[in-house]
Amino acid sequence: MPTDFYYDGANGSDTTGNGSQAAPYKTIKNATVGGVFNPSVVRFFIKRGTTVEIVGGAIHPQGPFYIGPYGDGEEWATLLCNNGGSYYLATGSGCAAGDVVHFDSIKIVDDDLTSNVSGVYQNDSGSGTIKVTGCYIQDFFNGIMTQRGTAHQLLRNTITGVRNAGIMIEHASVAAPSNMLIADNYVDASNATNDGIVLHNGASDGYGNIIRDNVVIAGLEQAIDVMAMFPGTIVDRNVCYSNPAQPTLWEEIFCRGANSVISRNLIFTEKRRGILLDNAGITAKLNIIV
């Protein structure tokens, strides 16, 4: 059974708290829980309506892990990422296949608008399945970035203020992720130098990935970008918006994944191509380009 720790950014205490719901901690920092930045088989709960800081590092789960809200009401439980660190909520090298690392219904904010930080990140050595559900991810370099693994679920999130990409899937030296579901997200990449959603790279192919029912505002490049390491990708029922302030040499949906299906998407574009297919066997059908 996992061990539970509670955090209250308004009334918690790192001095007298013990991490229980009755006596929560105030911040997430190395002094609390001991090795708090490398948790395994634990759950962290953030009090709704409060902001809890990650002080002095990043959270790198080394096994099954959950972080979500507690308390009454509908206010966000907010996690403020600051004071250094390269990534904030990231799987560590100790995560094994079958471990689930779940970020659920919290607001995650980066207070350093010059950082190259991802809000949720999976590195190239830890395995495990990433679940990000119902989160609000704001002002990061990348909103969500995964580099390996299978069956990731990125569902019902709002991602805004990103500087590079909303959702980026890539790593050059490990197998590309497979069987991911990226669905029902709102991704505003209008200030980004890359894409809204991009399946980019891997040492070998990733299969069975689905990008469905997202609303995506394009960045400097595409709204949705599927590269060659992701054959057989389904891109279905998304709404893609052009960014009229960006140049015309990109398109709203680009696909280089062989034998993929681009279907039933609604694309609003001003100066750019709606769809570009760049490999064999790709099917594009029933899309509407306005």
Tab-separated table of N, CA and C in Angstrom, residues 151-275:
chain	number	residue	atom	x	y	z
A	151	ALA	N	1.785	3.041	-23.389
A	151	ALA	CA	0.441	3.238	-22.826
A	151	ALA	C	0.298	4.513	-22.013
A	152	HIS	N	1.079	5.547	-22.328
A	152	HIS	CA	0.880	6.826	-21.650
A	152	HIS	C	-0.517	7.367	-21.943
A	153	GLN	N	-1.108	8.029	-20.963
A	153	GLN	CA	-2.419	8.639	-21.118
A	153	GLN	C	-2.323	10.115	-20.751
A	154	LEU	N	-2.495	10.978	-21.740
A	154	LEU	CA	-2.464	12.428	-21.546
A	154	LEU	C	-3.854	12.928	-21.897
A	155	LEU	N	-4.687	13.159	-20.884
A	155	LEU	CA	-6.115	13.320	-21.087
A	155	LEU	C	-6.658	14.547	-20.357
A	156	ARG	N	-7.458	15.352	-21.068
A	156	ARG	CA	-8.259	16.440	-20.484
A	156	ARG	C	-7.418	17.507	-19.796
A	157	ASN	N	-6.224	17.748	-20.305
A	157	ASN	CA	-5.360	18.770	-19.723
A	157	ASN	C	-5.478	20.089	-20.482
A	158	THR	N	-5.186	21.181	-19.785
A	158	THR	CA	-5.048	22.497	-20.397
A	158	THR	C	-3.586	22.902	-20.302
A	159	ILE	N	-2.983	23.222	-21.448
A	159	ILE	CA	-1.559	23.563	-21.501
A	159	ILE	C	-1.433	24.923	-22.172
A	160	THR	N	-0.887	25.906	-21.473
A	160	THR	CA	-0.768	27.262	-21.995
A	160	THR	C	0.602	27.834	-21.685
A	161	GLY	N	0.971	28.881	-22.428
A	161	GLY	CA	2.188	29.634	-22.142
A	161	GLY	C	3.476	28.899	-22.447
A	162	VAL	N	3.422	27.806	-23.203
A	162	VAL	CA	4.654	27.049	-23.478
A	162	VAL	C	5.540	27.813	-24.453
A	163	ARG	N	6.864	27.608	-24.301
A	163	ARG	CA	7.811	28.324	-25.136
A	163	ARG	C	8.395	27.458	-26.246
A	164	ASN	N	8.331	26.133	-26.116
A	164	ASN	CA	8.842	25.245	-27.159
A	164	ASN	C	7.726	24.384	-27.752
A	165	ALA	N	7.052	23.584	-26.930
A	165	ALA	CA	5.981	22.718	-27.421
A	165	ALA	C	5.004	22.418	-26.295
A	166	GLY	N	3.762	22.164	-26.680
A	166	GLY	CA	2.768	21.792	-25.679
A	166	GLY	C	2.988	20.380	-25.177
A	167	ILE	N	2.969	19.412	-26.100
A	167	ILE	CA	3.237	18.004	-25.796
A	167	ILE	C	4.302	17.537	-26.774
A	168	MET	N	5.439	17.061	-26.251
A	168	MET	CA	6.539	16.607	-27.106
A	168	MET	C	6.912	15.183	-26.719
A	169	ILE	N	6.960	14.290	-27.721
A	169	ILE	CA	7.315	12.895	-27.514
A	169	ILE	C	8.575	12.624	-28.317
A	170	GLU	N	9.715	12.419	-27.636
A	170	GLU	CA	10.929	12.171	-28.403
A	170	GLU	C	12.108	11.761	-27.539
A	171	HIS	N	12.981	10.949	-28.129
A	171	HIS	CA	14.370	10.796	-27.710
A	171	HIS	C	15.095	10.008	-28.787
A	172	ALA	N	16.297	10.419	-29.146
A	172	ALA	CA	16.995	9.823	-30.276
A	172	ALA	C	17.597	8.461	-29.970
A	173	SER	N	17.803	8.112	-28.697
A	173	SER	CA	18.573	6.907	-28.388
A	173	SER	C	17.759	5.774	-27.785
A	174	VAL	N	16.460	5.940	-27.566
A	174	VAL	CA	15.626	4.864	-27.018
A	174	VAL	C	14.384	4.710	-27.893
A	175	ALA	N	13.711	3.577	-27.749
A	175	ALA	CA	12.535	3.296	-28.572
A	175	ALA	C	11.456	4.349	-28.361
A	176	ALA	N	10.825	4.754	-29.443
A	176	ALA	CA	9.736	5.711	-29.353
A	176	ALA	C	8.562	5.110	-28.580
A	177	PRO	N	7.826	5.909	-27.801
A	177	PRO	CA	6.678	5.388	-27.068
A	177	PRO	C	5.613	4.806	-27.995
A	178	SER	N	4.911	3.800	-27.482
A	178	SER	CA	3.846	3.134	-28.221
A	178	SER	C	2.555	3.154	-27.408
A	179	ASN	N	1.432	2.986	-28.134
A	179	ASN	CA	0.109	2.820	-27.519
A	179	ASN	C	-0.263	3.970	-26.593
A	180	MET	N	0.154	5.175	-26.949
A	180	MET	CA	-0.242	6.366	-26.193
A	180	MET	C	-1.621	6.827	-26.629
A	181	LEU	N	-2.342	7.421	-25.684
A	181	LEU	CA	-3.579	8.126	-25.993
A	181	LEU	C	-3.419	9.572	-25.551
A	182	ILE	N	-3.464	10.485	-26.516
A	182	ILE	CA	-3.398	11.929	-26.257
A	182	ILE	C	-4.751	12.482	-26.670
A	183	ALA	N	-5.614	12.791	-25.708
A	183	ALA	CA	-7.009	13.067	-26.044
A	183	ALA	C	-7.617	14.129	-25.142
A	184	ASP	N	-8.508	14.916	-25.734
A	184	ASP	CA	-9.341	15.884	-25.008
A	184	ASP	C	-8.522	16.960	-24.308
A	185	ASN	N	-7.354	17.277	-24.848
A	185	ASN	CA	-6.539	18.345	-24.282
A	185	ASN	C	-6.785	19.662	-25.016
A	186	TYR	N	-6.570	20.761	-24.312
A	186	TYR	CA	-6.526	22.093	-24.919
A	186	TYR	C	-5.077	22.563	-24.848
A	187	VAL	N	-4.480	22.783	-26.007
A	187	VAL	CA	-3.056	23.143	-26.077
A	187	VAL	C	-2.927	24.473	-26.810
A	188	ASP	N	-2.496	25.497	-26.113
A	188	ASP	CA	-2.244	26.806	-26.720
A	188	ASP	C	-0.735	26.981	-26.855
A	189	ALA	N	-0.244	26.768	-28.069
A	189	ALA	CA	1.190	26.900	-28.350
A	189	ALA	C	1.492	28.162	-29.143
A	190	SER	N	0.646	29.155	-29.035
A	190	SER	CA	0.786	30.345	-29.875
A	190	SER	C	2.065	31.125	-29.607
A	191	ASN	N	2.696	30.922	-28.452
A	191	ASN	CA	3.973	31.582	-28.163
A	191	ASN	C	5.155	30.638	-28.298
A	192	ALA	N	4.937	29.441	-28.832
A	192	ALA	CA	5.970	28.411	-28.872
A	192	ALA	C	6.751	28.455	-30.174
A	193	THR	N	8.020	28.056	-30.109
A	193	THR	CA	8.866	28.004	-31.302
A	193	THR	C	8.762	26.662	-32.017
A	194	ASN	N	8.019	25.722	-31.442
A	194	ASN	CA	7.887	24.401	-32.039
A	194	ASN	C	6.417	24.130	-32.314
A	195	ASP	N	5.905	22.982	-31.911
A	195	ASP	CA	4.555	22.547	-32.269
A	195	ASP	C	3.625	22.515	-31.060
A	196	GLY	N	2.333	22.385	-31.368
A	196	GLY	CA	1.368	22.150	-30.304
A	196	GLY	C	1.516	20.755	-29.730
A	197	ILE	N	1.371	19.735	-30.587
A	197	ILE	CA	1.583	18.338	-30.223
A	197	ILE	C	2.538	17.754	-31.247
A	198	VAL	N	3.655	17.150	-30.776
A	198	VAL	CA	4.636	16.613	-31.716
A	198	VAL	C	5.111	15.247	-31.251
A	199	LEU	N	4.946	14.243	-32.128
A	199	LEU	CA	5.546	12.927	-31.960
A	199	LEU	C	6.795	12.947	-32.820
A	200	HIS	N	7.969	13.061	-32.190
A	200	HIS	CA	9.125	13.551	-32.923
A	200	HIS	C	10.188	12.509	-33.233
A	201	ASN	N	10.618	11.692	-32.256
A	201	ASN	CA	11.824	10.921	-32.511
A	201	ASN	C	11.874	9.683	-31.640
A	202	GLY	N	12.768	8.751	-32.029
A	202	GLY	CA	13.031	7.542	-31.270
A	202	GLY	C	14.063	6.714	-32.001
A	203	ALA	N	14.737	5.808	-31.273
A	203	ALA	CA	15.730	4.949	-31.910
A	203	ALA	C	15.077	3.861	-32.744
A	204	SER	N	13.840	3.499	-32.414
A	204	SER	CA	13.043	2.571	-33.208
A	204	SER	C	11.597	3.018	-33.145
A	205	ASP	N	10.760	2.422	-33.964
A	205	ASP	CA	9.414	2.939	-34.152
A	205	ASP	C	8.519	2.730	-32.933
A	206	GLY	N	7.590	3.678	-32.764
A	206	GLY	CA	6.520	3.547	-31.786
A	206	GLY	C	5.196	3.400	-32.504
A	207	TYR	N	4.417	2.389	-32.130
A	207	TYR	CA	3.195	2.046	-32.845
A	207	TYR	C	1.957	2.255	-31.968
A	208	GLY	N	0.810	2.349	-32.634
A	208	GLY	CA	-0.468	2.332	-31.939
A	208	GLY	C	-0.816	3.597	-31.198
A	209	ASN	N	-0.269	4.739	-31.590
A	209	ASN	CA	-0.523	5.990	-30.886
A	209	ASN	C	-1.733	6.704	-31.480
A	210	ILE	N	-2.501	7.346	-30.599
A	210	ILE	CA	-3.739	8.027	-31.006
A	210	ILE	C	-3.710	9.455	-30.493
A	211	ILE	N	-3.982	10.401	-31.392
A	211	ILE	CA	-4.145	11.821	-31.047
A	211	ILE	C	-5.575	12.180	-31.433
A	212	ARG	N	-6.436	12.395	-30.460
A	212	ARG	CA	-7.871	12.485	-30.759
A	212	ARG	C	-8.560	13.530	-29.882
A	213	ASP	N	-9.465	14.304	-30.491
A	213	ASP	CA	-10.374	15.209	-29.780
A	213	ASP	C	-9.647	16.312	-29.015
A	214	ASN	N	-8.492	16.718	-29.505
A	214	ASN	CA	-7.782	17.839	-28.896
A	214	ASN	C	-8.115	19.141	-29.616
A	215	VAL	N	-8.010	20.250	-28.914
A	215	VAL	CA	-8.047	21.584	-29.506
A	215	VAL	C	-6.635	22.144	-29.410
A	216	VAL	N	-6.055	22.491	-30.565
A	216	VAL	CA	-4.640	22.864	-30.602
A	216	VAL	C	-4.464	24.167	-31.380
A	217	ILE	N	-3.814	25.135	-30.763
A	217	ILE	CA	-3.411	26.362	-31.449
A	217	ILE	C	-1.942	26.208	-31.815
A	218	ALA	N	-1.640	26.348	-33.092
A	218	ALA	CA	-0.291	26.084	-33.594
A	218	ALA	C	0.724	27.055	-33.025
A	219	GLY	N	1.963	26.595	-32.968
A	219	GLY	CA	3.083	27.456	-32.628
A	219	GLY	C	3.750	27.966	-33.888
A	220	LEU	N	5.055	28.212	-33.796
A	220	LEU	CA	5.810	28.636	-34.968
A	220	LEU	C	5.728	27.579	-36.068
A	221	GLU	N	5.692	26.309	-35.659
A	221	GLU	CA	5.590	25.224	-36.630
A	221	GLU	C	4.147	24.714	-36.665
A	222	GLN	N	3.939	23.421	-36.565
A	222	GLN	CA	2.611	22.863	-36.771
A	222	GLN	C	1.755	22.865	-35.500
A	223	ALA	N	0.461	22.657	-35.733
A	223	ALA	CA	-0.418	22.352	-34.615
A	223	ALA	C	-0.176	20.914	-34.162
A	224	ILE	N	-0.173	19.963	-35.119
A	224	ILE	CA	0.097	18.556	-34.833
A	224	ILE	C	1.144	18.062	-35.820
A	225	ASP	N	2.208	17.438	-35.308
A	225	ASP	CA	3.348	17.014	-36.117
A	225	ASP	C	3.665	15.558	-35.772
A	226	VAL	N	3.573	14.661	-36.762
A	226	VAL	CA	3.865	13.238	-36.557
A	226	VAL	C	5.037	12.871	-37.459
A	227	MET	N	6.165	12.499	-36.877
A	227	MET	CA	7.359	12.201	-37.648
A	227	MET	C	7.468	10.705	-37.958
A	228	ALA	N	8.520	10.325	-38.677
A	228	ALA	CA	8.621	9.000	-39.286
A	228	ALA	C	8.699	7.867	-38.273
A	229	MET	N	9.162	8.125	-37.062
A	229	MET	CA	9.290	7.072	-36.068
A	229	MET	C	7.954	6.665	-35.448
A	230	PHE	N	6.857	7.223	-35.933
A	230	PHE	CA	5.543	6.933	-35.374
A	230	PHE	C	4.574	6.482	-36.470
A	231	PRO	N	4.855	5.332	-37.131
A	231	PRO	CA	3.948	4.840	-38.162
A	231	PRO	C	2.629	4.380	-37.560
A	232	GLY	N	1.595	4.430	-38.384
A	232	GLY	CA	0.289	3.939	-37.952
A	232	GLY	C	-0.399	4.797	-36.917
A	233	THR	N	-0.026	6.053	-36.817
A	233	THR	CA	-0.660	6.958	-35.861
A	233	THR	C	-2.043	7.364	-36.357
A	234	ILE	N	-2.992	7.440	-35.443
A	234	ILE	CA	-4.332	7.945	-35.759
A	234	ILE	C	-4.437	9.372	-35.250
A	235	VAL	N	-4.738	10.294	-36.169
A	235	VAL	CA	-4.956	11.705	-35.827
A	235	VAL	C	-6.402	12.000	-36.192
A	236	ASP	N	-7.279	12.091	-35.203
A	236	ASP	CA	-8.715	12.014	-35.460
A	236	ASP	C	-9.495	13.030	-34.630
A	237	ARG	N	-10.402	13.737	-35.268
A	237	ARG	CA	-11.386	14.619	-34.619
A	237	ARG	C	-10.754	15.742	-33.809
A	238	ASN	N	-9.590	16.205	-34.220
A	238	ASN	CA	-8.976	17.347	-33.554
A	238	ASN	C	-9.442	18.648	-34.195
A	239	VAL	N	-9.409	19.731	-33.433
A	239	VAL	CA	-9.656	21.069	-33.954
A	239	VAL	C	-8.339	21.821	-33.887
A	240	CYS	N	-7.838	22.249	-35.043
A	240	CYS	CA	-6.532	22.901	-35.127
A	240	CYS	C	-6.709	24.333	-35.616
A	241	TYR	N	-6.069	25.246	-34.926
A	241	TYR	CA	-6.130	26.653	-35.283
A	241	TYR	C	-4.763	27.137	-35.748
A	242	SER	N	-4.764	27.832	-36.855
A	242	SER	CA	-3.559	28.474	-37.344
A	242	SER	C	-3.146	29.601	-36.413
A	243	ASN	N	-1.858	29.902	-36.455
A	243	ASN	CA	-1.343	31.085	-35.776
A	243	ASN	C	-0.960	32.099	-36.846
A	244	PRO	N	-1.813	33.081	-37.120
A	244	PRO	CA	-1.579	33.992	-38.245
A	244	PRO	C	-0.337	34.845	-38.107
A	245	ALA	N	0.212	34.947	-36.894
A	245	ALA	CA	1.424	35.744	-36.703
A	245	ALA	C	2.681	34.993	-37.134
A	246	GLN	N	2.558	33.695	-37.418
A	246	GLN	CA	3.723	32.892	-37.750
A	246	GLN	C	3.876	32.762	-39.267
A	247	PRO	N	5.060	32.370	-39.735
A	247	PRO	CA	5.317	32.322	-41.169
A	247	PRO	C	4.524	31.226	-41.876
A	248	THR	N	4.614	31.218	-43.196
A	248	THR	CA	3.740	30.375	-44.006
A	248	THR	C	4.363	29.058	-44.419
A	249	LEU	N	5.579	28.755	-43.983
A	249	LEU	CA	6.243	27.578	-44.527
A	249	LEU	C	5.889	26.293	-43.790
A	250	TRP	N	4.949	26.333	-42.861
A	250	TRP	CA	4.510	25.146	-42.146
A	250	TRP	C	3.065	24.831	-42.508
A	251	GLU	N	2.525	23.771	-41.912
A	251	GLU	CA	1.142	23.405	-42.104
A	251	GLU	C	0.537	23.109	-40.736
A	252	GLU	N	-0.785	22.953	-40.685
A	252	GLU	CA	-1.421	22.745	-39.381
A	252	GLU	C	-1.305	21.295	-38.922
A	253	ILE	N	-1.407	20.332	-39.831
A	253	ILE	CA	-1.142	18.924	-39.507
A	253	ILE	C	-0.112	18.407	-40.497
A	254	PHE	N	1.017	17.921	-39.975
A	254	PHE	CA	2.071	17.318	-40.798
A	254	PHE	C	2.213	15.863	-40.375
A	255	CYS	N	2.300	14.943	-41.340
A	255	CYS	CA	2.447	13.533	-40.995
A	255	CYS	C	3.486	12.870	-41.886
A	256	ARG	N	4.518	12.302	-41.257
A	256	ARG	CA	5.515	11.507	-41.943
A	256	ARG	C	5.476	10.050	-41.467
A	257	GLY	N	4.562	9.712	-40.582
A	257	GLY	CA	4.428	8.345	-40.098
A	257	GLY	C	3.705	7.492	-41.120
A	258	ALA	N	4.406	6.525	-41.700
A	258	ALA	CA	3.822	5.691	-42.751
A	258	ALA	C	2.544	5.010	-42.260
A	259	ASN	N	1.581	4.916	-43.172
A	259	ASN	CA	0.332	4.179	-42.914
A	259	ASN	C	-0.480	4.754	-41.761
A	260	SER	N	-0.315	6.035	-41.513
A	260	SER	CA	-1.144	6.712	-40.518
A	260	SER	C	-2.491	7.096	-41.125
A	261	VAL	N	-3.409	7.502	-40.256
A	261	VAL	CA	-4.733	7.934	-40.690
A	261	VAL	C	-5.000	9.319	-40.126
A	262	ILE	N	-5.283	10.266	-41.014
A	262	ILE	CA	-5.627	11.641	-40.636
A	262	ILE	C	-7.094	11.826	-41.004
A	263	SER	N	-7.974	11.841	-40.011
A	263	SER	CA	-9.402	11.795	-40.339
A	263	SER	C	-10.229	12.703	-39.441
A	264	ARG	N	-11.264	13.279	-40.018
A	264	ARG	CA	-12.326	14.015	-39.318
A	264	ARG	C	-11.807	15.184	-38.492
A	265	ASN	N	-10.699	15.776	-38.919
A	265	ASN	CA	-10.170	16.943	-38.232
A	265	ASN	C	-10.776	18.218	-38.819
A	266	LEU	N	-10.963	19.217	-37.974
A	266	LEU	CA	-11.436	20.533	-38.393
A	266	LEU	C	-10.269	21.494	-38.250
A	267	ILE	N	-9.855	22.077	-39.377
A	267	ILE	CA	-8.631	22.879	-39.410
A	267	ILE	C	-8.961	24.287	-39.884
A	268	PHE	N	-8.636	25.267	-39.054
A	268	PHE	CA	-8.794	26.667	-39.424
A	268	PHE	C	-7.403	27.213	-39.727
A	269	THR	N	-7.177	27.608	-40.975
A	269	THR	CA	-5.854	28.089	-41.353
A	269	THR	C	-5.985	29.361	-42.175
A	270	GLU	N	-5.066	30.289	-41.994
A	270	GLU	CA	-5.123	31.542	-42.732
A	270	GLU	C	-4.140	31.562	-43.892
A	271	LYS	N	-2.860	31.348	-43.631
A	271	LYS	CA	-1.842	31.520	-44.668
A	271	LYS	C	-1.087	30.237	-44.963
A	272	ARG	N	-1.428	29.150	-44.286
A	272	ARG	CA	-0.617	27.955	-44.376
A	272	ARG	C	-1.448	26.782	-44.897
A	273	ARG	N	-0.735	25.741	-45.351
A	273	ARG	CA	-1.419	24.535	-45.784
A	273	ARG	C	-2.130	23.883	-44.606
A	274	GLY	N	-3.260	23.259	-44.892
A	274	GLY	CA	-3.984	22.572	-43.835
A	274	GLY	C	-3.324	21.276	-43.433
A	275	ILE	N	-2.988	20.406	-44.410
A	275	ILE	CA	-2.424	19.083	-44.144
A	275	ILE	C	-1.310	18.822	-45.150
